[in-house]
Short mmCIF file of C-alpha atoms in Angstrom, two decimals:
data_model
loop_
_atom_site.label_atom_id
_atom_site.label_comp_id
_atom_site.label_asym_id
_atom_site.label_seq_id
_atom_site.Cartn_x
_atom_site.Cartn_y
_atom_site.Cartn_z
CA MET A 1 23.53 -40.15 50.79
CA ALA A 2 24.03 -38.13 54.49
CA ALA A 3 20.53 -39.84 55.40
CA ALA A 4 22.14 -43.40 55.18
CA ALA A 5 25.63 -42.66 56.57
CA ALA A 6 24.57 -43.49 60.17
CA PRO A 7 22.21 -46.60 60.61
CA PRO A 8 19.08 -45.72 62.65
CA PRO A 9 19.37 -47.40 65.96
CA PRO A 10 17.88 -51.12 66.51
CA PRO A 11 14.05 -50.80 67.79
CA SER A 12 13.51 -51.16 71.35
CA PRO A 13 12.09 -54.68 72.05
CA ALA A 14 8.29 -54.39 72.76
CA PRO A 15 7.71 -55.06 76.36
CA ILE A 16 6.75 -58.58 77.29
CA PRO A 17 5.37 -60.03 80.43
CA GLU A 18 8.36 -61.94 81.93
CA THR A 19 6.42 -64.62 83.03
CA THR A 20 5.57 -66.20 79.74
CA VAL A 21 8.93 -65.66 77.76
CA PRO A 22 11.77 -68.12 78.76
CA GLU A 23 15.28 -66.66 78.79
CA THR A 24 16.45 -68.42 75.59
CA ALA A 25 13.69 -66.26 73.45
CA PRO A 26 15.41 -65.37 70.32
CA PRO A 27 17.06 -61.93 70.88
CA GLY A 28 15.51 -60.52 67.30
CA HIS A 29 17.41 -60.76 63.86
CA THR A 30 19.21 -57.51 63.13
CA LEU A 31 21.41 -57.29 60.10
CA PHE A 32 23.68 -54.57 59.24
CA ALA A 33 24.30 -54.02 55.47
CA ARG A 34 26.81 -52.10 53.45
CA ILE A 35 27.40 -51.35 49.75
CA ARG A 36 30.70 -50.24 48.79
CA VAL A 37 32.54 -50.00 45.40
CA ALA A 38 34.43 -53.35 44.39
CA SER A 39 38.32 -53.57 44.01
CA ILE A 40 40.36 -56.31 42.12
CA LEU A 41 40.51 -57.91 45.55
CA ASP A 42 36.71 -58.78 45.28
CA VAL A 43 37.33 -60.71 42.12
CA PRO A 44 37.14 -64.33 43.24
CA HIS A 45 33.77 -63.41 44.92
CA ILE A 46 32.43 -61.70 41.91
CA HIS A 47 33.32 -64.86 40.04
CA LYS A 48 31.54 -66.99 42.23
CA LEU A 49 28.41 -64.64 42.25
CA ILE A 50 28.05 -64.43 38.65
CA HIS A 51 28.43 -68.24 38.26
CA GLU A 52 25.41 -68.94 40.72
CA LEU A 53 23.35 -66.19 38.73
CA ALA A 54 24.10 -68.25 35.47
CA ALA A 55 23.01 -71.31 37.40
CA PHE A 56 19.64 -69.33 38.76
CA GLU A 57 19.06 -68.19 34.89
CA ARG A 58 19.85 -71.82 33.69
CA LEU A 59 22.32 -70.52 31.45
CA SER A 60 25.52 -72.05 33.13
CA ASP A 61 26.38 -73.41 29.55
CA GLN A 62 26.72 -69.73 28.37
CA CYS A 63 28.93 -68.55 31.26
CA ALA A 64 32.65 -68.62 30.37
CA ALA A 65 33.77 -65.73 32.73
CA THR A 66 37.13 -66.53 34.80
CA GLU A 67 38.79 -64.87 37.54
CA ALA A 68 41.54 -63.85 35.07
CA SER A 69 39.05 -62.37 32.68
CA LEU A 70 36.92 -60.70 35.05
CA ALA A 71 40.53 -59.05 36.58
CA ALA A 72 41.71 -57.85 33.31
CA THR A 73 38.43 -56.38 31.93
CA LEU A 74 36.89 -54.91 35.14
CA PHE A 75 39.82 -53.78 36.97
CA ARG A 76 42.31 -52.65 34.27
CA SER A 77 45.71 -51.95 35.67
CA PRO A 78 47.59 -49.97 35.95
CA ASN A 79 45.03 -47.14 35.58
CA PRO A 80 41.54 -48.45 36.31
CA PRO A 81 39.10 -45.63 35.22
CA PRO A 82 37.16 -43.86 38.06
CA PRO A 83 34.01 -45.76 39.33
CA PHE A 84 30.88 -44.88 36.98
CA THR A 85 32.71 -43.80 33.87
CA SER A 86 32.98 -47.58 33.00
CA PHE A 87 31.98 -50.86 34.05
CA THR A 88 31.35 -50.68 37.90
CA VAL A 89 30.55 -53.22 40.54
CA PHE A 90 28.72 -52.59 43.81
CA ILE A 91 29.15 -55.37 46.39
CA LEU A 92 26.52 -55.79 49.28
CA GLU A 93 27.96 -56.86 52.41
CA VAL A 94 25.95 -58.02 55.45
CA SER A 95 26.81 -58.60 59.12
CA PRO A 96 25.46 -59.23 62.42
CA ASN A 97 27.67 -56.32 63.96
CA PRO A 98 27.39 -52.53 62.79
CA PHE A 99 29.98 -51.43 60.02
CA PRO A 100 32.74 -49.04 61.33
CA PRO A 101 31.91 -45.51 60.59
CA ILE A 102 32.01 -44.37 56.72
CA ILE A 103 35.24 -42.45 55.72
CA PRO A 104 33.85 -39.84 53.17
CA ASP A 105 35.00 -40.78 49.47
CA SER A 106 34.89 -38.26 46.61
CA ASN A 107 33.85 -40.82 44.43
CA PHE A 108 31.51 -42.92 46.41
CA SER A 109 30.86 -43.32 50.15
CA PRO A 110 29.60 -46.65 51.14
CA LEU A 111 26.02 -47.00 51.74
CA LEU A 112 24.40 -48.39 55.00
CA LYS A 113 21.09 -49.72 56.06
CA THR A 114 20.07 -51.82 58.96
CA PHE A 115 17.37 -54.88 58.46
CA HIS A 116 15.20 -56.18 61.29
CA LEU A 117 14.26 -59.75 59.90
CA ASP A 118 11.59 -62.09 61.26
CA LEU A 119 14.09 -65.13 61.03
CA PRO A 120 17.92 -65.47 61.27
CA ILE A 121 19.34 -66.07 58.10
CA GLU A 122 20.86 -69.73 57.56
CA ASP A 123 23.83 -69.29 54.99
CA PRO A 124 25.65 -72.52 54.41
CA GLU A 125 28.25 -70.93 52.16
CA GLN A 126 29.17 -67.96 54.42
CA GLU A 127 32.87 -69.19 54.91
CA ILE A 128 33.49 -69.14 51.17
CA PHE A 129 32.11 -65.46 51.10
CA ARG A 130 34.24 -63.58 53.69
CA PRO A 131 35.65 -60.54 52.13
CA GLY A 132 39.17 -60.35 54.04
CA LEU A 133 39.65 -60.26 57.76
CA GLU A 134 36.49 -58.84 58.88
CA ASN A 135 35.34 -62.07 60.16
CA ASP A 136 31.77 -61.64 60.73
CA VAL A 137 31.16 -59.88 57.49
CA VAL A 138 29.52 -61.88 54.50
CA VAL A 139 29.17 -60.95 50.62
CA ALA A 140 25.35 -61.31 49.89
CA GLY A 141 25.22 -59.92 46.61
CA PHE A 142 26.34 -57.69 43.63
CA VAL A 143 25.16 -55.33 40.79
CA LEU A 144 27.13 -54.70 37.76
CA PHE A 145 26.50 -51.46 35.78
CA PHE A 146 28.00 -49.13 33.07
CA PRO A 147 27.14 -45.71 31.60
CA ASN A 148 24.80 -46.02 28.60
CA TYR A 149 23.59 -43.14 26.39
CA SER A 150 20.02 -41.98 25.15
CA THR A 151 20.32 -39.92 21.98
CA PHE A 152 16.92 -38.82 22.80
CA LEU A 153 17.54 -37.38 26.04
CA GLY A 154 21.01 -36.19 25.02
CA GLN A 155 22.42 -37.47 28.22
CA PRO A 156 24.04 -40.65 29.53
CA GLY A 157 22.29 -43.03 31.94
CA PHE A 158 23.20 -46.45 33.60
CA TYR A 159 22.73 -49.91 32.23
CA ILE A 160 22.49 -52.64 35.00
CA GLU A 161 23.85 -55.87 33.48
CA ASP A 162 23.62 -58.12 36.45
CA LEU A 163 21.81 -57.72 39.92
CA PHE A 164 22.06 -60.74 41.96
CA VAL A 165 21.20 -61.42 45.85
CA ARG A 166 22.70 -64.99 47.01
CA GLU A 167 19.62 -67.29 47.90
CA PRO A 168 19.79 -67.05 51.53
CA TYR A 169 19.28 -63.39 51.70
CA ARG A 170 16.34 -63.05 48.96
CA LYS A 171 13.04 -61.62 49.95
CA ASN A 172 14.35 -59.09 52.64
CA GLY A 173 14.87 -56.02 50.25
CA PHE A 174 18.59 -56.43 49.54
CA GLY A 175 17.83 -56.30 45.91
CA LYS A 176 16.00 -53.07 46.31
CA MET A 177 18.87 -51.95 48.18
CA LEU A 178 21.26 -52.48 45.43
CA ILE A 179 19.20 -51.15 42.54
CA THR A 180 18.24 -48.14 44.85
CA ALA A 181 21.78 -47.61 44.96
CA VAL A 182 22.32 -47.19 41.26
CA ALA A 183 19.57 -45.08 40.94
CA ALA A 184 20.48 -42.91 43.33
CA GLN A 185 23.92 -42.48 41.90
CA ALA A 186 21.96 -41.90 38.53
CA VAL A 187 20.39 -39.16 39.81
CA LYS A 188 23.12 -37.63 41.57
CA MET A 189 25.14 -37.54 38.28
CA GLY A 190 22.23 -36.24 36.69
CA TYR A 191 21.60 -38.83 34.59
CA GLY A 192 18.11 -39.60 32.69
CA ARG A 193 17.68 -43.38 32.86
CA VAL A 194 18.54 -46.71 34.45
CA GLU A 195 17.97 -49.61 32.33
CA TRP A 196 18.42 -53.45 32.38
CA VAL A 197 16.71 -56.52 30.96
CA VAL A 198 14.79 -59.24 32.42
CA LEU A 199 13.93 -62.79 31.76
CA ASP A 200 10.38 -63.09 30.88
CA TRP A 201 9.94 -66.16 32.97
CA ASN A 202 11.38 -64.60 36.01
CA ALA A 203 7.99 -63.57 37.67
CA ASN A 204 9.45 -62.59 41.09
CA ALA A 205 11.96 -60.22 39.21
CA ILE A 206 9.07 -58.76 36.80
CA GLN A 207 6.85 -58.18 40.16
CA PHE A 208 10.07 -56.68 41.84
CA TYR A 209 10.48 -54.35 38.82
CA GLU A 210 7.04 -53.34 38.65
CA ARG A 211 6.75 -52.38 42.33
CA LEU A 212 10.15 -50.15 41.58
CA GLY A 213 7.96 -48.11 38.87
CA ALA A 214 9.93 -49.54 35.96
CA LYS A 215 8.19 -49.18 32.63
CA ILE A 216 8.33 -52.22 30.06
CA LEU A 217 9.56 -51.36 26.84
CA GLN A 218 7.08 -53.22 25.06
CA ASP A 219 7.76 -52.43 21.16
CA TRP A 220 11.65 -53.28 21.39
CA SER A 221 13.83 -56.81 21.09
CA VAL A 222 17.31 -57.11 21.80
CA ARG A 223 19.44 -58.53 18.70
CA ARG A 224 23.21 -59.57 19.14
CA LEU A 225 25.82 -60.17 16.91
CA THR A 226 28.13 -62.94 18.41
CA GLY A 227 30.41 -65.65 17.89
CA ASP A 228 31.33 -66.72 14.31
CA ALA A 229 28.65 -64.11 12.87
CA LEU A 230 30.73 -61.31 14.66
CA GLU A 231 34.12 -62.78 13.81
CA ALA A 232 32.89 -63.03 10.01
CA PHE A 233 33.35 -59.02 10.45
CA ALA A 234 36.90 -59.36 11.57
CA HIS A 235 37.98 -57.56 8.42
CA PHE A 236 36.14 -54.36 7.06
CA SER A 237 34.68 -55.47 3.81
CA VAL A 238 31.04 -54.29 2.84
CA MET B 1 41.73 -52.60 8.38
CA ALA B 2 44.45 -52.31 5.77
CA ALA B 3 41.96 -53.89 3.10
CA ALA B 4 40.12 -50.76 3.26
CA ALA B 5 42.72 -48.06 3.41
CA ALA B 6 43.15 -47.58 -0.19
CA PRO B 7 39.69 -47.65 -2.24
CA PRO B 8 39.62 -49.74 -5.07
CA PRO B 9 39.90 -47.86 -8.38
CA PRO B 10 36.75 -46.94 -10.18
CA PRO B 11 35.74 -49.19 -12.58
CA SER B 12 36.62 -48.73 -16.40
CA PRO B 13 33.71 -47.83 -18.17
CA ALA B 14 32.29 -50.43 -20.40
CA PRO B 15 33.34 -49.77 -24.01
CA ILE B 16 30.06 -48.27 -25.66
CA PRO B 17 29.71 -47.65 -29.71
CA GLU B 18 30.03 -43.95 -30.06
CA THR B 19 27.33 -43.77 -32.66
CA THR B 20 24.36 -44.97 -30.39
CA VAL B 21 25.23 -42.86 -27.26
CA PRO B 22 24.58 -38.98 -27.31
CA GLU B 23 27.49 -37.20 -25.29
CA THR B 24 24.97 -36.28 -22.58
CA ALA B 25 24.39 -39.72 -21.28
CA PRO B 26 24.70 -40.29 -17.41
CA PRO B 27 28.08 -41.11 -16.61
CA GLY B 28 27.50 -43.89 -14.09
CA HIS B 29 26.72 -43.00 -10.29
CA THR B 30 29.91 -43.70 -8.36
CA LEU B 31 29.73 -42.44 -4.94
CA PHE B 32 32.60 -42.71 -2.52
CA ALA B 33 31.96 -43.18 1.19
CA ARG B 34 33.97 -42.67 4.30
CA ILE B 35 33.64 -43.50 8.08
CA ARG B 36 35.37 -41.36 10.64
CA VAL B 37 35.16 -40.70 14.42
CA ALA B 38 32.95 -37.57 14.99
CA SER B 39 34.41 -34.79 16.75
CA ILE B 40 32.58 -31.68 18.56
CA LEU B 41 32.46 -30.06 15.13
CA ASP B 42 29.92 -32.55 13.88
CA VAL B 43 27.48 -31.65 16.88
CA PRO B 44 25.01 -29.72 14.65
CA HIS B 45 24.81 -32.35 12.02
CA ILE B 46 24.46 -35.26 14.83
CA HIS B 47 21.56 -33.19 16.36
CA LYS B 48 19.72 -32.99 12.97
CA LEU B 49 20.40 -36.81 12.39
CA ILE B 50 18.96 -37.70 15.92
CA HIS B 51 15.88 -35.63 15.42
CA GLU B 52 15.44 -37.26 11.86
CA LEU B 53 15.78 -40.73 13.49
CA ALA B 54 13.33 -39.91 16.14
CA ALA B 55 10.60 -38.75 13.29
CA PHE B 56 11.35 -42.04 11.55
CA GLU B 57 10.52 -43.83 14.58
CA ARG B 58 7.56 -41.75 15.16
CA LEU B 59 9.07 -40.93 18.58
CA SER B 60 9.55 -37.08 18.06
CA ASP B 61 7.74 -36.31 21.16
CA GLN B 62 10.37 -38.42 23.16
CA CYS B 63 13.33 -36.21 21.50
CA ALA B 64 14.77 -33.72 23.80
CA ALA B 65 18.19 -33.84 22.68
CA THR B 66 19.83 -30.37 22.08
CA GLU B 67 22.98 -29.26 20.62
CA ALA B 68 24.25 -28.24 23.81
CA SER B 69 23.47 -31.38 25.58
CA LEU B 70 25.11 -33.67 22.83
CA ALA B 71 28.25 -31.38 23.00
CA ALA B 72 28.42 -31.48 26.94
CA THR B 73 27.94 -35.49 27.17
CA LEU B 74 29.63 -36.88 24.00
CA PHE B 75 32.57 -34.63 23.80
CA ARG B 76 33.38 -33.67 27.41
CA SER B 77 35.97 -30.92 27.43
CA PRO B 78 39.06 -30.54 28.43
CA ASN B 79 39.59 -34.20 28.26
CA PRO B 80 37.25 -36.37 26.01
CA PRO B 81 37.76 -39.95 26.69
CA PRO B 82 39.26 -41.54 23.85
CA PRO B 83 37.16 -43.36 20.95
CA PHE B 84 35.89 -46.89 22.01
CA THR B 85 36.25 -46.19 26.04
CA SER B 86 32.95 -44.19 26.20
CA PHE B 87 30.26 -43.25 23.93
CA THR B 88 31.53 -43.11 20.17
CA VAL B 89 29.98 -41.47 17.07
CA PHE B 90 31.12 -42.64 13.70
CA ILE B 91 30.22 -40.09 10.81
CA LEU B 92 29.24 -41.29 7.30
CA GLU B 93 30.17 -39.05 4.57
CA VAL B 94 29.65 -39.63 0.71
CA SER B 95 31.05 -37.57 -2.11
CA PRO B 96 31.13 -38.05 -5.94
CA ASN B 97 34.77 -37.60 -5.68
CA PRO B 98 37.30 -39.77 -4.18
CA PHE B 99 38.51 -38.89 -0.35
CA PRO B 100 41.76 -37.70 0.40
CA PRO B 101 44.48 -40.59 1.40
CA ILE B 102 44.18 -41.90 4.72
CA ILE B 103 46.32 -40.61 7.17
CA PRO B 104 47.04 -43.36 9.89
CA ASP B 105 45.85 -42.74 13.27
CA SER B 106 46.53 -44.78 16.36
CA ASN B 107 42.67 -44.66 17.47
CA PHE B 108 40.94 -45.28 14.09
CA SER B 109 41.90 -44.94 10.65
CA PRO B 110 38.75 -43.71 8.61
CA LEU B 111 37.15 -46.49 6.61
CA LEU B 112 36.73 -45.97 2.77
CA LYS B 113 34.30 -47.56 0.46
CA THR B 114 33.28 -46.81 -3.26
CA PHE B 115 29.53 -47.50 -4.09
CA HIS B 116 28.27 -48.18 -7.85
CA LEU B 117 24.62 -47.02 -7.81
CA ASP B 118 22.01 -47.80 -10.66
CA LEU B 119 20.67 -44.23 -10.11
CA PRO B 120 22.10 -41.04 -8.97
CA ILE B 121 20.82 -39.92 -5.39
CA GLU B 122 18.78 -36.86 -5.08
CA ASP B 123 19.41 -35.25 -1.62
CA PRO B 124 17.29 -32.05 -1.10
CA GLU B 125 18.97 -31.30 2.20
CA GLN B 126 22.58 -31.83 0.95
CA GLU B 127 23.49 -28.53 1.70
CA ILE B 128 22.58 -28.27 5.41
CA PHE B 129 24.53 -31.58 5.70
CA ARG B 130 27.95 -30.26 4.42
CA PRO B 131 30.75 -31.05 6.94
CA GLY B 132 33.25 -28.17 6.97
CA LEU B 133 34.90 -26.82 3.58
CA GLU B 134 34.97 -29.92 1.63
CA ASN B 135 32.40 -28.82 -0.46
CA ASP B 136 31.42 -32.06 -2.59
CA VAL B 137 30.85 -34.13 0.83
CA VAL B 138 27.62 -34.79 2.45
CA VAL B 139 27.02 -36.37 5.89
CA ALA B 140 24.62 -39.37 4.94
CA GLY B 141 24.33 -41.08 8.25
CA PHE B 142 25.76 -42.01 11.91
CA VAL B 143 26.11 -44.81 14.41
CA LEU B 144 26.44 -44.15 18.07
CA PHE B 145 27.60 -46.91 20.37
CA PHE B 146 29.62 -47.26 23.50
CA PRO B 147 31.20 -50.63 25.43
CA ASN B 148 28.55 -52.62 27.46
CA TYR B 149 29.96 -55.71 29.55
CA SER B 150 28.74 -59.34 29.49
CA THR B 151 29.66 -60.99 32.79
CA PHE B 152 29.12 -64.41 31.47
CA LEU B 153 31.67 -63.71 28.84
CA GLY B 154 33.77 -61.92 31.25
CA GLN B 155 34.40 -59.46 28.76
CA PRO B 156 33.24 -56.25 27.06
CA GLY B 157 31.31 -55.63 23.83
CA PHE B 158 29.61 -52.84 22.10
CA TYR B 159 26.04 -51.65 22.38
CA ILE B 160 24.72 -49.89 19.37
CA GLU B 161 22.39 -47.04 20.79
CA ASP B 162 21.58 -45.73 17.16
CA LEU B 163 22.19 -46.33 13.57
CA PHE B 164 20.76 -44.05 10.98
CA VAL B 165 21.09 -43.64 7.27
CA ARG B 166 19.44 -40.41 5.70
CA GLU B 167 16.53 -41.30 3.59
CA PRO B 168 17.73 -40.59 0.11
CA TYR B 169 20.87 -42.79 1.05
CA ARG B 170 19.05 -45.58 2.33
CA LYS B 171 19.09 -49.57 0.43
CA ASN B 172 22.40 -49.11 -1.05
CA GLY B 173 24.35 -50.87 1.70
CA PHE B 174 25.64 -47.71 3.87
CA GLY B 175 23.85 -49.09 7.02
CA LYS B 176 25.86 -52.42 6.44
CA MET B 177 28.79 -50.34 6.21
CA LEU B 178 28.02 -48.53 9.33
CA ILE B 179 27.36 -51.59 11.23
CA THR B 180 30.21 -53.58 9.72
CA ALA B 181 32.52 -50.76 10.84
CA VAL B 182 31.31 -51.28 14.36
CA ALA B 183 31.65 -55.00 14.48
CA ALA B 184 35.16 -55.04 12.94
CA GLN B 185 36.13 -52.60 15.67
CA ALA B 186 34.82 -55.08 18.33
CA VAL B 187 36.74 -57.81 16.74
CA LYS B 188 39.82 -55.65 16.50
CA MET B 189 39.46 -55.08 20.17
CA GLY B 190 39.08 -58.77 21.42
CA TYR B 191 35.35 -57.81 22.38
CA GLY B 192 32.77 -60.68 22.38
CA ARG B 193 29.36 -58.93 21.15
CA VAL B 194 27.51 -56.31 19.61
CA GLU B 195 24.15 -55.93 20.54
CA TRP B 196 21.24 -53.53 19.62
CA VAL B 197 17.55 -53.15 20.03
CA VAL B 198 15.11 -52.81 17.18
CA LEU B 199 11.45 -51.46 17.12
CA ASP B 200 9.30 -54.78 16.56
CA TRP B 201 7.67 -52.82 13.85
CA ASN B 202 10.51 -51.98 11.74
CA ALA B 203 10.39 -54.84 8.92
CA ASN B 204 13.22 -53.61 7.07
CA ALA B 205 15.72 -53.10 9.81
CA ILE B 206 14.63 -56.98 11.30
CA GLN B 207 15.24 -58.13 7.77
CA PHE B 208 18.68 -56.17 7.31
CA TYR B 209 19.71 -57.58 10.81
CA GLU B 210 18.61 -61.20 10.09
CA ARG B 211 20.73 -60.92 6.77
CA LEU B 212 23.91 -60.02 9.31
CA GLY B 213 23.56 -63.11 11.03
CA ALA B 214 22.33 -61.32 14.38
CA LYS B 215 20.31 -63.50 16.89
CA ILE B 216 16.91 -62.25 18.50
CA LEU B 217 17.13 -62.55 22.40
CA GLN B 218 13.59 -63.93 22.35
CA ASP B 219 13.19 -64.41 26.47
CA TRP B 220 14.40 -60.96 27.27
CA SER B 221 12.37 -57.82 27.78
CA VAL B 222 13.84 -54.44 28.55
CA ARG B 223 12.87 -52.27 31.53
CA ARG B 224 13.48 -48.69 32.12
CA LEU B 225 13.55 -46.44 35.13
CA THR B 226 13.07 -42.67 34.49
CA GLY B 227 11.42 -39.66 34.89
CA ASP B 228 9.77 -39.28 38.18
CA ALA B 229 10.02 -42.75 38.89
CA LEU B 230 13.82 -42.40 38.81
CA GLU B 231 13.90 -39.08 40.72
CA ALA B 232 12.17 -40.87 43.48
CA PHE B 233 15.54 -42.61 44.40
CA ALA B 234 17.25 -39.18 44.43
CA HIS B 235 17.69 -39.84 48.54
CA PHE B 236 18.97 -43.26 49.25
CA SER B 237 16.31 -44.61 51.43
CA VAL B 238 15.31 -48.31 50.97
#
């Protein structure tokens, strides 16, 4: 991870003849990005992001998560499990200014990357996605994942339940930064797989995953026992 | 679970006229079944079961699990996580004799059920599936599962990675006993879903899952990043 600890310097602007460019030319659009492990303080933003994801997937009617249920299940007090041993959320933040230097952490040191964009990003919701007191920082996305297990490999992997980049930030490589952070952590831990499911109509996501080298498991389909069908098993009687 | 704590008594044999039945008539085929949480001592049997499952799924070439890898990842010493907080294995055992009375356990008390079969079960491998010193007990199957998380529900569920009943014991309800044990534990813990994947050609399994009331997630397909494509992410560089 050391390679990402220090962001590369912004590129030198190409020399431009002074006579043809007015002084008001856009100064370039550098955006600094950081991925860190979420804490219970992020619950209001995680909640908003989940509901935006549900709307994007046209599944808002299925989205019952509340701030209280997320806090109780993702950040169990008084002893939440260490990151990566259970449900884990990475938060993606962006800022027009560099993030402060990384303080190494035995669990996970935040990841930094500098993006150079052709156009500035207009984010109408930036004021409601401010994390804490860093006033130029905006939450731009998240990924929620947890360990799964392959009996065939005889080893754990990670399953990505949700990966979401807010609409104004899409198509810039932030999604790849998030999935890469999970895959890099899997490799660091010696895990054998990273898996997720994709909606068959989400062509952008499918194209994105193919570019990453992810295989489609053609012969498998997902089954789910939920609601009344699950409650019917409340008492063990076969 | 209290309903399962005491197995029902074996049925009284129907009165049969003494004159028409020789003394060698089969005495009926009662089989006692028990589901308990696996320990590291079960690793040799879990390993064999996984390889039998891989052969059944025609995926033996993908099965690299060893006893050592299973012991290291499923039963991490010195402090394995409590059952249900991480990867959990239920072992299904059968015996012609009743199991000893249940000793209540704060994590999980074994589940008992009595099966009445039309025909006796011939198990050519029973000697290699004996767990410990109980000489009439045979391991007949297993289920491996772990917590997953639904952001839409804002709560955990269980994901079943493997469910397997050894060939001689199939079609008697043992698979249903295993999946019911997982579903009942999910309900007990207030979890919202139990999910798994099924091979599209496995018509028996698909029929079985439909009878349980499990829904098919039609619009989703599974993606996997593994092997070289995963290793390519070893160093974080987006």
